[in-house]
Amino acid sequence: MKVAGEPRRTIWLNDDGWSVSIIDQTRLPHSFEIAALTSLEDAALAIEVMQVRGAPLIGATAAYGICLAMNEDPSDEALDAACARLARTRPTAINLLWALDEMTAVIRNRPRDARREAVYARAAEICDADVDTNYRIGALGHTLIAECAGGKEGATVNVLTHCNAGWLATVDWGTALSPIYQAHDAGIDVHVWVDETRPRNQGAALTAWELGQHGVPHTIIVDNAGGHLMQHGQVDMCIVGTDRTAANGDVANKIGTYLKALAAYDNGVPFYVALPSSTIDWTVSDGVRGIPIEERSASEITRMSGRTGDGTVVEVDISAPGSPAANYAFDVTPARLVSGLITERGICPASAEGLSALFPERTSD
Ligand code: MRU
């Protein structure tokens, strides 16, 4: 996608052939800054402090984290240590462990002097495949928006989304936002309700920013507004992303997604989840009970950052000193509330049968 008219990805290999650059998402929307990753620890910290975030981009960054580790030391011991460090960074997005498995498979049984080249090639493939996959998700999801527009005789299609599952959460295109970009580019009149997504405000800070860069009409709403809008016929469909989808179709996504799904169900609003197959955890058969939920620092709730009139970005307390806070970062939406899963292979019911029909090779896991 484009930033100020220039095509960008969220992560790329530098011209030196070994170091990596990312868009530092902790600085958006106030400033667009590039950060360099030159070591395993840089990559691990970038994921931990959320300079990069979003399940597919976490996976891509972990892949390059392995490259940076192998660049320094291509031994089995260094590989094990790098996998252990990266696996500890964020627990819910399964793309992280998926990418580590992919990278490990490339290294094992390969002579040390051939490892460096092999891992960089695999990381580049993972990134290119992510872009292609997300484009396909967008093309399929676009048909849902086009059908809806047809049913409304061309009137504006209002889509509600939660958190950021746009191109900033992937290498490019995004998952939930890819259908929206493609519908918009095809001339469909689409408008996006953007949940601000407390506490880190990925909706207000990132989704609104990237939609704005692409010229897609959108409106930021507080997290609790969705139910009201749905009751009043102002939401035609919801599309969200996911950090881990269980084999039974339950989906983990940013905290608050479940409440949106409940409101959508109560109001007969279709609720779609867009995901690449690398987000499916075939080993978890019950997402509500089996998906680990990340708990982050209470300070993300009790403090907030923003830009002042003179352009400085400051952090302020928004609660009394010492007030306890609990920061659950994700929740799980049961499959029964999901109208369909939009994957790169097709749109399927959120169920074990639906997923098995699209991915028959994975059903025996
Ligand atoms: O905590 P974050 O910002 O990494 O959470 C991101 C989300 O919840 C996204 O919706 C999810 O990763 C899907 S990204 C295409």
mmCIF file of C-alpha atoms and ligand atoms in Angstrom:
data_model
loop_
_atom_site.group_PDB
_atom_site.id
_atom_site.type_symbol
_atom_site.label_atom_id
_atom_site.label_comp_id
_atom_site.label_asym_id
_atom_site.label_seq_id
_atom_site.Cartn_x
_atom_site.Cartn_y
_atom_site.Cartn_z
ATOM 1 C CA MET A 1 0.000 0.000 0.000
ATOM 2 C CA LYS A 2 1.055 3.599 -0.258
ATOM 3 C CA VAL A 3 2.280 6.150 2.262
ATOM 4 C CA ALA A 4 2.219 9.704 0.925
ATOM 5 C CA GLY A 5 1.835 8.150 -2.521
ATOM 6 C CA GLU A 6 4.893 5.872 -2.208
ATOM 7 C CA PRO A 7 4.474 2.054 -2.218
ATOM 8 C CA ARG A 8 5.550 0.510 1.093
ATOM 9 C CA ARG A 9 5.725 -2.788 2.902
ATOM 10 C CA THR A 10 5.878 -2.993 6.694
ATOM 11 C CA ILE A 11 9.157 -4.979 6.755
ATOM 12 C CA TRP A 12 11.964 -5.360 4.230
ATOM 13 C CA LEU A 13 15.564 -6.471 3.810
ATOM 14 C CA ASN A 14 18.019 -3.611 3.431
ATOM 15 C CA ASP A 15 20.394 -3.216 0.486
ATOM 16 C CA ASP A 16 23.283 -4.494 2.663
ATOM 17 C CA GLY A 17 21.690 -7.946 2.282
ATOM 18 C CA TRP A 18 21.442 -8.736 6.013
ATOM 19 C CA SER A 19 19.835 -6.015 8.153
ATOM 20 C CA VAL A 20 16.097 -5.423 8.167
ATOM 21 C CA SER A 21 13.890 -2.326 8.287
ATOM 22 C CA ILE A 22 10.423 -1.923 9.755
ATOM 23 C CA ILE A 23 7.885 0.848 10.036
ATOM 24 C CA ASP A 24 7.934 1.765 13.749
ATOM 25 C CA GLN A 25 4.239 1.525 14.573
ATOM 26 C CA THR A 26 4.668 2.941 18.073
ATOM 27 C CA ARG A 27 5.270 6.336 16.408
ATOM 28 C CA LEU A 28 2.132 6.352 14.252
ATOM 29 C CA PRO A 29 -0.003 8.276 13.537
ATOM 30 C CA HIS A 30 2.022 11.264 14.693
ATOM 31 C CA SER A 31 5.177 10.487 12.761
ATOM 32 C CA PHE A 32 6.228 7.996 10.091
ATOM 33 C CA GLU A 33 9.550 6.501 11.161
ATOM 34 C CA ILE A 34 11.637 3.585 9.950
ATOM 35 C CA ALA A 35 13.607 1.489 12.463
ATOM 36 C CA ALA A 36 16.507 -0.831 11.700
ATOM 37 C CA LEU A 37 16.770 -4.361 13.115
ATOM 38 C CA THR A 38 20.376 -5.569 13.249
ATOM 39 C CA SER A 39 20.224 -8.374 15.822
ATOM 40 C CA LEU A 40 17.986 -11.101 17.180
ATOM 41 C CA GLU A 41 17.348 -8.938 20.238
ATOM 42 C CA ASP A 42 16.237 -6.000 18.052
ATOM 43 C CA ALA A 43 13.672 -8.265 16.381
ATOM 44 C CA ALA A 44 12.442 -9.728 19.676
ATOM 45 C CA LEU A 45 12.076 -6.281 21.252
ATOM 46 C CA ALA A 46 10.311 -4.896 18.170
ATOM 47 C CA ILE A 47 7.656 -7.586 18.639
ATOM 48 C CA GLU A 48 7.480 -7.192 22.439
ATOM 49 C CA VAL A 49 7.096 -3.418 22.512
ATOM 50 C CA MET A 50 4.847 -3.565 19.437
ATOM 51 C CA GLN A 51 6.917 -1.558 16.979
ATOM 52 C CA VAL A 52 5.536 -4.342 14.809
ATOM 53 C CA ARG A 53 2.272 -6.060 15.657
ATOM 54 C CA GLY A 54 -0.583 -7.931 14.012
ATOM 55 C CA ALA A 55 -0.350 -11.700 13.701
ATOM 56 C CA PRO A 56 1.089 -12.034 10.155
ATOM 57 C CA LEU A 57 3.658 -9.261 10.678
ATOM 58 C CA ILE A 58 4.733 -10.772 14.003
ATOM 59 C CA GLY A 59 5.398 -14.005 12.065
ATOM 60 C CA ALA A 60 7.377 -12.214 9.338
ATOM 61 C CA THR A 61 9.463 -10.330 11.926
ATOM 62 C CA ALA A 62 10.184 -13.561 13.805
ATOM 63 C CA ALA A 63 11.375 -15.096 10.517
ATOM 64 C CA TYR A 64 13.837 -12.232 10.037
ATOM 65 C CA GLY A 65 14.785 -12.521 13.734
ATOM 66 C CA ILE A 66 16.026 -16.031 12.958
ATOM 67 C CA CYS A 67 17.955 -14.655 9.970
ATOM 68 C CA LEU A 68 19.665 -12.062 12.157
ATOM 69 C CA ALA A 69 20.571 -14.766 14.708
ATOM 70 C CA MET A 70 21.961 -17.072 11.994
ATOM 71 C CA ASN A 71 23.873 -14.167 10.499
ATOM 72 C CA GLU A 72 25.864 -13.980 13.719
ATOM 73 C CA ASP A 73 26.071 -17.673 14.592
ATOM 74 C CA PRO A 74 24.620 -20.450 12.409
ATOM 75 C CA SER A 75 24.902 -23.163 15.104
ATOM 76 C CA ASP A 76 22.102 -25.420 16.395
ATOM 77 C CA GLU A 77 22.544 -23.896 19.852
ATOM 78 C CA ALA A 78 22.062 -20.368 18.487
ATOM 79 C CA LEU A 79 18.973 -21.522 16.601
ATOM 80 C CA ASP A 80 17.431 -23.048 19.734
ATOM 81 C CA ALA A 81 18.189 -19.915 21.763
ATOM 82 C CA ALA A 82 16.745 -17.643 19.044
ATOM 83 C CA CYS A 83 13.535 -19.698 18.799
ATOM 84 C CA ALA A 84 13.148 -19.656 22.585
ATOM 85 C CA ARG A 85 13.682 -15.860 22.771
ATOM 86 C CA LEU A 86 11.265 -15.081 19.949
ATOM 87 C CA ALA A 87 8.606 -17.544 21.152
ATOM 88 C CA ARG A 88 8.452 -15.679 24.491
ATOM 89 C CA THR A 89 7.637 -12.304 22.923
ATOM 90 C CA ARG A 90 3.852 -12.590 22.439
ATOM 91 C CA PRO A 91 1.751 -15.637 23.296
ATOM 92 C CA THR A 92 -1.523 -15.392 21.356
ATOM 93 C CA ALA A 93 -0.607 -14.856 17.681
ATOM 94 C CA ILE A 94 0.088 -18.356 16.369
ATOM 95 C CA ASN A 95 1.807 -16.988 13.251
ATOM 96 C CA LEU A 96 4.839 -16.452 15.472
ATOM 97 C CA LEU A 97 5.243 -20.167 16.240
ATOM 98 C CA TRP A 98 4.272 -21.051 12.663
ATOM 99 C CA ALA A 99 7.103 -18.872 11.319
ATOM 100 C CA LEU A 100 9.616 -20.323 13.792
ATOM 101 C CA ASP A 101 8.668 -23.853 12.655
ATOM 102 C CA GLU A 102 9.061 -22.850 9.006
ATOM 103 C CA MET A 103 12.483 -21.337 9.641
ATOM 104 C CA THR A 104 13.670 -24.268 11.748
ATOM 105 C CA ALA A 105 12.656 -26.710 9.008
ATOM 106 C CA VAL A 106 14.918 -24.858 6.577
ATOM 107 C CA ILE A 107 17.923 -24.985 8.913
ATOM 108 C CA ARG A 108 17.877 -28.493 10.374
ATOM 109 C CA ASN A 109 19.965 -31.014 8.433
ATOM 110 C CA ARG A 110 21.623 -28.247 6.431
ATOM 111 C CA PRO A 111 25.388 -27.662 6.744
ATOM 112 C CA ARG A 112 26.291 -24.583 8.737
ATOM 113 C CA ASP A 113 27.832 -22.739 5.806
ATOM 114 C CA ALA A 114 24.602 -23.059 3.797
ATOM 115 C CA ARG A 115 22.242 -21.901 6.535
ATOM 116 C CA ARG A 116 22.557 -18.156 6.248
ATOM 117 C CA GLU A 117 21.567 -18.005 2.593
ATOM 118 C CA ALA A 118 18.728 -20.499 3.121
ATOM 119 C CA VAL A 119 17.097 -18.624 5.994
ATOM 120 C CA TYR A 120 17.170 -15.258 4.263
ATOM 121 C CA ALA A 121 15.591 -16.867 1.187
ATOM 122 C CA ARG A 122 12.859 -18.484 3.314
ATOM 123 C CA ALA A 123 12.093 -15.232 5.180
ATOM 124 C CA ALA A 124 11.716 -13.420 1.854
ATOM 125 C CA GLU A 125 9.362 -16.183 0.654
ATOM 126 C CA ILE A 126 7.275 -15.894 3.822
ATOM 127 C CA CYS A 127 6.912 -12.149 3.239
ATOM 128 C CA ASP A 128 6.034 -12.507 -0.454
ATOM 129 C CA ALA A 129 3.561 -15.303 0.319
ATOM 130 C CA ASP A 130 1.893 -13.112 2.956
ATOM 131 C CA VAL A 131 1.341 -10.358 0.399
ATOM 132 C CA ASP A 132 -0.102 -12.813 -2.121
ATOM 133 C CA THR A 133 -2.308 -14.517 0.481
ATOM 134 C CA ASN A 134 -3.723 -11.241 1.716
ATOM 135 C CA TYR A 135 -4.420 -10.109 -1.823
ATOM 136 C CA ARG A 136 -6.454 -13.323 -2.338
ATOM 137 C CA ILE A 137 -8.321 -12.792 0.930
ATOM 138 C CA GLY A 138 -9.170 -9.311 -0.303
ATOM 139 C CA ALA A 139 -10.393 -10.533 -3.675
ATOM 140 C CA LEU A 140 -12.722 -13.060 -1.999
ATOM 141 C CA GLY A 141 -13.908 -10.667 0.701
ATOM 142 C CA HIS A 142 -14.511 -8.000 -1.911
ATOM 143 C CA THR A 143 -17.292 -10.190 -3.390
ATOM 144 C CA LEU A 144 -19.148 -10.043 -0.044
ATOM 145 C CA ILE A 145 -18.992 -6.250 -0.048
ATOM 146 C CA ALA A 146 -19.989 -6.133 -3.735
ATOM 147 C CA GLU A 147 -23.035 -8.374 -3.029
ATOM 148 C CA CYS A 148 -24.031 -6.126 -0.168
ATOM 149 C CA ALA A 149 -23.646 -3.022 -2.357
ATOM 150 C CA GLY A 150 -25.837 -4.691 -5.012
ATOM 151 C CA GLY A 151 -28.519 -5.362 -2.391
ATOM 152 C CA LYS A 152 -28.423 -1.700 -1.374
ATOM 153 C CA GLU A 153 -28.627 -0.495 -4.987
ATOM 154 C CA GLY A 154 -25.262 1.188 -4.710
ATOM 155 C CA ALA A 155 -25.884 3.005 -1.435
ATOM 156 C CA THR A 156 -22.902 3.213 0.934
ATOM 157 C CA VAL A 157 -21.831 -0.091 2.460
ATOM 158 C CA ASN A 158 -20.908 0.437 6.119
ATOM 159 C CA VAL A 159 -18.330 -2.010 7.454
ATOM 160 C CA LEU A 160 -17.303 -2.085 11.110
ATOM 161 C CA THR A 161 -13.818 -3.278 12.043
ATOM 162 C CA HIS A 162 -11.973 -3.710 15.323
ATOM 163 C CA CYS A 163 -8.276 -3.150 16.104
ATOM 164 C CA ASN A 164 -5.961 -3.017 13.091
ATOM 165 C CA ALA A 165 -6.061 -5.892 10.632
ATOM 166 C CA GLY A 166 -4.921 -3.719 7.773
ATOM 167 C CA TRP A 167 -1.671 -3.657 5.844
ATOM 168 C CA LEU A 168 0.190 -2.477 8.939
ATOM 169 C CA ALA A 169 -0.687 -5.789 10.624
ATOM 170 C CA THR A 170 0.719 -7.818 7.725
ATOM 171 C CA VAL A 171 3.511 -7.416 5.178
ATOM 172 C CA ASP A 172 1.019 -5.752 2.824
ATOM 173 C CA TRP A 173 -2.724 -5.509 2.021
ATOM 174 C CA GLY A 174 -3.953 -6.624 5.452
ATOM 175 C CA THR A 175 -6.548 -9.276 6.174
ATOM 176 C CA ALA A 176 -9.822 -7.621 7.268
ATOM 177 C CA LEU A 177 -9.004 -4.403 5.387
ATOM 178 C CA SER A 178 -7.872 -6.067 2.159
ATOM 179 C CA PRO A 179 -11.490 -6.651 0.992
ATOM 180 C CA ILE A 180 -12.259 -3.039 1.866
ATOM 181 C CA TYR A 181 -9.309 -1.671 -0.144
ATOM 182 C CA GLN A 182 -10.248 -3.836 -3.109
ATOM 183 C CA ALA A 183 -13.933 -2.848 -2.933
ATOM 184 C CA HIS A 184 -12.974 0.818 -2.687
ATOM 185 C CA ASP A 185 -10.543 0.496 -5.613
ATOM 186 C CA ALA A 186 -13.317 -1.172 -7.657
ATOM 187 C CA GLY A 187 -15.496 1.891 -7.164
ATOM 188 C CA ILE A 188 -17.830 0.550 -4.461
ATOM 189 C CA ASP A 189 -19.003 3.221 -2.052
ATOM 190 C CA VAL A 190 -17.662 1.771 1.206
ATOM 191 C CA HIS A 191 -17.356 3.477 4.579
ATOM 192 C CA VAL A 192 -15.598 1.990 7.619
ATOM 193 C CA TRP A 193 -16.598 2.357 11.266
ATOM 194 C CA VAL A 194 -13.237 2.143 13.058
ATOM 195 C CA ASP A 195 -13.357 0.983 16.696
ATOM 196 C CA GLU A 196 -10.732 3.019 18.560
ATOM 197 C CA THR A 197 -9.598 -0.233 20.299
ATOM 198 C CA ARG A 198 -8.563 0.583 23.820
ATOM 199 C CA PRO A 199 -6.144 0.408 25.452
ATOM 200 C CA ARG A 200 -3.499 0.795 22.719
ATOM 201 C CA ASN A 201 -5.856 2.425 20.232
ATOM 202 C CA GLN A 202 -4.762 0.455 17.179
ATOM 203 C CA GLY A 203 -8.024 1.475 15.498
ATOM 204 C CA ALA A 204 -7.744 5.209 16.115
ATOM 205 C CA ALA A 205 -3.975 5.352 15.605
ATOM 206 C CA LEU A 206 -3.322 2.791 12.862
ATOM 207 C CA THR A 207 -6.497 1.721 11.039
ATOM 208 C CA ALA A 208 -7.758 5.282 10.624
ATOM 209 C CA TRP A 209 -4.282 6.371 9.484
ATOM 210 C CA GLU A 210 -3.890 3.699 6.836
ATOM 211 C CA LEU A 211 -7.456 4.071 5.540
ATOM 212 C CA GLY A 212 -6.816 7.799 5.309
ATOM 213 C CA GLN A 213 -3.588 7.259 3.361
ATOM 214 C CA HIS A 214 -5.575 5.215 0.824
ATOM 215 C CA GLY A 215 -8.527 7.615 0.717
ATOM 216 C CA VAL A 216 -11.107 5.184 2.146
ATOM 217 C CA PRO A 217 -13.941 7.035 3.955
ATOM 218 C CA HIS A 218 -14.009 6.117 7.636
ATOM 219 C CA THR A 219 -15.128 7.301 11.061
ATOM 220 C CA ILE A 220 -13.494 6.512 14.408
ATOM 221 C CA ILE A 221 -15.955 5.401 17.098
ATOM 222 C CA VAL A 222 -15.465 4.490 20.740
ATOM 223 C CA ASP A 223 -15.335 0.775 21.404
ATOM 224 C CA ASN A 224 -18.798 0.737 22.928
ATOM 225 C CA ALA A 225 -20.590 2.433 20.000
ATOM 226 C CA GLY A 226 -20.898 -0.611 17.722
ATOM 227 C CA GLY A 227 -23.998 -2.084 19.385
ATOM 228 C CA HIS A 228 -25.856 1.211 19.104
ATOM 229 C CA LEU A 229 -24.935 1.603 15.421
ATOM 230 C CA MET A 230 -26.014 -1.959 14.664
ATOM 231 C CA GLN A 231 -29.380 -1.456 16.391
ATOM 232 C CA HIS A 232 -29.988 1.522 14.133
ATOM 233 C CA GLY A 233 -29.132 -0.197 10.843
ATOM 234 C CA GLN A 234 -25.875 1.679 10.383
ATOM 235 C CA VAL A 235 -23.612 -1.366 10.037
ATOM 236 C CA ASP A 236 -24.005 -3.699 7.033
ATOM 237 C CA MET A 237 -21.279 -6.118 8.056
ATOM 238 C CA CYS A 238 -18.360 -6.534 10.423
ATOM 239 C CA ILE A 239 -14.978 -7.761 9.215
ATOM 240 C CA VAL A 240 -12.188 -8.380 11.716
ATOM 241 C CA GLY A 241 -8.859 -10.212 11.762
ATOM 242 C CA THR A 242 -7.663 -12.916 14.126
ATOM 243 C CA ASP A 243 -4.483 -13.854 15.968
ATOM 244 C CA ARG A 244 -5.319 -17.523 16.282
ATOM 245 C CA THR A 245 -8.224 -19.507 14.902
ATOM 246 C CA ALA A 246 -8.885 -22.897 16.473
ATOM 247 C CA ALA A 247 -9.643 -25.987 14.398
ATOM 248 C CA ASN A 248 -13.312 -25.676 15.449
ATOM 249 C CA GLY A 249 -13.590 -22.143 14.017
ATOM 250 C CA ASP A 250 -13.374 -20.198 17.316
ATOM 251 C CA VAL A 251 -11.371 -17.014 16.730
ATOM 252 C CA ALA A 252 -9.075 -15.112 19.078
ATOM 253 C CA ASN A 253 -8.746 -11.431 18.268
ATOM 254 C CA LYS A 254 -8.157 -8.118 20.024
ATOM 255 C CA ILE A 255 -10.080 -7.707 23.283
ATOM 256 C CA GLY A 256 -13.631 -6.531 22.582
ATOM 257 C CA THR A 257 -14.102 -8.514 19.380
ATOM 258 C CA TYR A 258 -16.381 -10.984 21.198
ATOM 259 C CA LEU A 259 -18.713 -8.193 22.327
ATOM 260 C CA LYS A 260 -18.947 -6.918 18.744
ATOM 261 C CA ALA A 261 -19.816 -10.415 17.564
ATOM 262 C CA LEU A 262 -22.567 -10.681 20.199
ATOM 263 C CA ALA A 263 -24.048 -7.365 19.140
ATOM 264 C CA ALA A 264 -23.830 -8.370 15.466
ATOM 265 C CA TYR A 265 -25.581 -11.682 16.191
ATOM 266 C CA ASP A 266 -28.360 -9.962 18.119
ATOM 267 C CA ASN A 267 -28.931 -7.524 15.259
ATOM 268 C CA GLY A 268 -28.600 -9.934 12.322
ATOM 269 C CA VAL A 269 -25.432 -8.214 11.067
ATOM 270 C CA PRO A 270 -23.020 -10.591 9.242
ATOM 271 C CA PHE A 271 -19.762 -11.002 11.165
ATOM 272 C CA TYR A 272 -16.796 -12.164 9.066
ATOM 273 C CA VAL A 273 -13.263 -13.006 10.119
ATOM 274 C CA ALA A 274 -10.424 -12.724 7.578
ATOM 275 C CA LEU A 275 -7.289 -14.827 8.034
ATOM 276 C CA PRO A 276 -4.372 -16.466 6.274
ATOM 277 C CA SER A 277 -4.085 -20.217 6.914
ATOM 278 C CA SER A 278 -0.906 -19.563 8.952
ATOM 279 C CA THR A 279 -3.270 -18.202 11.646
ATOM 280 C CA ILE A 280 -5.072 -21.529 12.091
ATOM 281 C CA ASP A 281 -3.938 -23.589 15.078
ATOM 282 C CA TRP A 282 -4.883 -27.127 14.078
ATOM 283 C CA THR A 283 -3.797 -28.434 17.484
ATOM 284 C CA VAL A 284 -6.474 -26.490 19.403
ATOM 285 C CA SER A 285 -9.935 -28.009 19.056
ATOM 286 C CA ASP A 286 -11.707 -25.602 21.444
ATOM 287 C CA GLY A 287 -10.591 -22.003 21.039
ATOM 288 C CA VAL A 288 -12.424 -20.601 24.067
ATOM 289 C CA ARG A 289 -10.597 -22.967 26.407
ATOM 290 C CA GLY A 290 -7.430 -23.683 24.444
ATOM 291 C CA ILE A 291 -6.072 -20.373 23.133
ATOM 292 C CA PRO A 292 -3.642 -18.569 25.473
ATOM 293 C CA ILE A 293 -4.656 -14.968 26.116
ATOM 294 C CA GLU A 294 -1.891 -12.390 26.428
ATOM 295 C CA GLU A 295 -1.971 -10.157 29.511
ATOM 296 C CA ARG A 296 -0.027 -6.934 29.116
ATOM 297 C CA SER A 297 1.103 -4.181 31.447
ATOM 298 C CA ALA A 298 -1.584 -2.384 33.474
ATOM 299 C CA SER A 299 0.088 0.895 32.505
ATOM 300 C CA GLU A 300 -1.323 0.526 28.977
ATOM 301 C CA ILE A 301 -4.736 1.104 30.605
ATOM 302 C CA THR A 302 -3.883 3.679 33.258
ATOM 303 C CA ARG A 303 -1.745 5.853 30.980
ATOM 304 C CA MET A 304 -2.345 7.278 27.531
ATOM 305 C CA SER A 305 -0.169 9.054 25.013
ATOM 306 C CA GLY A 306 -1.096 11.775 22.566
ATOM 307 C CA ARG A 307 0.188 14.818 20.702
ATOM 308 C CA THR A 308 -0.092 18.241 22.253
ATOM 309 C CA GLY A 309 -0.727 21.496 20.388
ATOM 310 C CA ASP A 310 3.013 22.170 20.003
ATOM 311 C CA GLY A 311 3.565 18.780 18.349
ATOM 312 C CA THR A 312 5.191 17.022 21.309
ATOM 313 C CA VAL A 313 3.981 13.494 22.068
ATOM 314 C CA VAL A 314 3.371 13.085 25.791
ATOM 315 C CA GLU A 315 2.099 10.366 28.127
ATOM 316 C CA VAL A 316 -0.415 11.177 30.830
ATOM 317 C CA ASP A 317 -2.085 9.308 33.701
ATOM 318 C CA ILE A 318 -5.818 8.795 33.203
ATOM 319 C CA SER A 319 -6.586 7.160 36.538
ATOM 320 C CA ALA A 320 -5.723 7.839 40.166
ATOM 321 C CA PRO A 321 -2.206 6.765 41.107
ATOM 322 C CA GLY A 322 -2.242 3.157 42.283
ATOM 323 C CA SER A 323 -5.629 2.165 40.815
ATOM 324 C CA PRO A 324 -5.306 -1.498 39.855
ATOM 325 C CA ALA A 325 -5.974 -2.431 36.219
ATOM 326 C CA ALA A 326 -6.088 -5.772 34.368
ATOM 327 C CA ASN A 327 -5.052 -5.769 30.729
ATOM 328 C CA TYR A 328 -6.348 -8.807 28.836
ATOM 329 C CA ALA A 329 -5.216 -8.196 25.264
ATOM 330 C CA PHE A 330 -7.415 -10.708 23.389
ATOM 331 C CA ASP A 331 -10.694 -12.567 23.673
ATOM 332 C CA VAL A 332 -12.169 -15.519 21.832
ATOM 333 C CA THR A 333 -15.319 -15.302 19.739
ATOM 334 C CA PRO A 334 -17.109 -18.661 19.580
ATOM 335 C CA ALA A 335 -17.554 -20.038 16.061
ATOM 336 C CA ARG A 336 -21.363 -19.930 16.370
ATOM 337 C CA LEU A 337 -21.220 -16.103 16.251
ATOM 338 C CA VAL A 338 -19.077 -16.003 13.102
ATOM 339 C CA SER A 339 -20.850 -15.820 9.716
ATOM 340 C CA GLY A 340 -17.833 -17.013 7.761
ATOM 341 C CA LEU A 341 -14.045 -17.274 7.643
ATOM 342 C CA ILE A 342 -12.424 -15.521 4.676
ATOM 343 C CA THR A 343 -9.206 -17.417 3.888
ATOM 344 C CA GLU A 344 -6.889 -17.399 0.884
ATOM 345 C CA ARG A 345 -8.541 -20.617 -0.328
ATOM 346 C CA GLY A 346 -12.148 -19.526 -0.014
ATOM 347 C CA ILE A 347 -14.864 -18.429 2.387
ATOM 348 C CA CYS A 348 -16.040 -21.207 4.694
ATOM 349 C CA PRO A 349 -18.331 -21.711 7.668
ATOM 350 C CA ALA A 350 -16.558 -21.211 10.998
ATOM 351 C CA SER A 351 -16.549 -24.873 11.944
ATOM 352 C CA ALA A 352 -14.287 -27.918 11.942
ATOM 353 C CA GLU A 353 -16.092 -29.150 8.822
ATOM 354 C CA GLY A 354 -15.793 -25.802 7.059
ATOM 355 C CA LEU A 355 -12.056 -25.550 7.702
ATOM 356 C CA SER A 356 -11.444 -29.217 6.842
ATOM 357 C CA ALA A 357 -13.191 -28.804 3.500
ATOM 358 C CA LEU A 358 -10.806 -25.972 2.564
ATOM 359 C CA PHE A 359 -7.687 -27.545 4.066
ATOM 360 C CA PRO A 360 -8.154 -31.325 3.698
ATOM 361 C CA GLU A 361 -4.415 -31.931 4.125
ATOM 362 C CA ARG A 362 -4.492 -30.561 7.699
ATOM 363 C CA THR A 363 -7.432 -32.474 9.175
ATOM 364 C CA SER A 364 -5.348 -35.254 10.656
ATOM 365 C CA ASP A 365 -3.251 -32.951 12.947
HETATM 366 O O1 MRU B 1 -2.083 -6.566 19.761
HETATM 367 P P1 MRU B 1 -2.042 -6.463 18.263
HETATM 368 O O2 MRU B 1 -2.076 -5.064 17.761
HETATM 369 O O3 MRU B 1 -0.905 -7.277 17.692
HETATM 370 O O4 MRU B 1 -3.396 -7.159 17.811
HETATM 371 C C1 MRU B 1 -3.669 -7.284 16.447
HETATM 372 C C2 MRU B 1 -5.008 -7.842 16.180
HETATM 373 O O5 MRU B 1 -5.773 -8.124 17.075
HETATM 374 C C3 MRU B 1 -5.354 -8.105 14.738
HETATM 375 O O6 MRU B 1 -6.729 -8.022 14.555
HETATM 376 C C4 MRU B 1 -4.888 -9.508 14.365
HETATM 377 O O7 MRU B 1 -3.519 -9.671 14.625
HETATM 378 C C5 MRU B 1 -5.147 -9.811 12.951
HETATM 379 S S1 MRU B 1 -3.956 -8.991 11.947
HETATM 380 C C6 MRU B 1 -4.204 -9.191 10.334
#
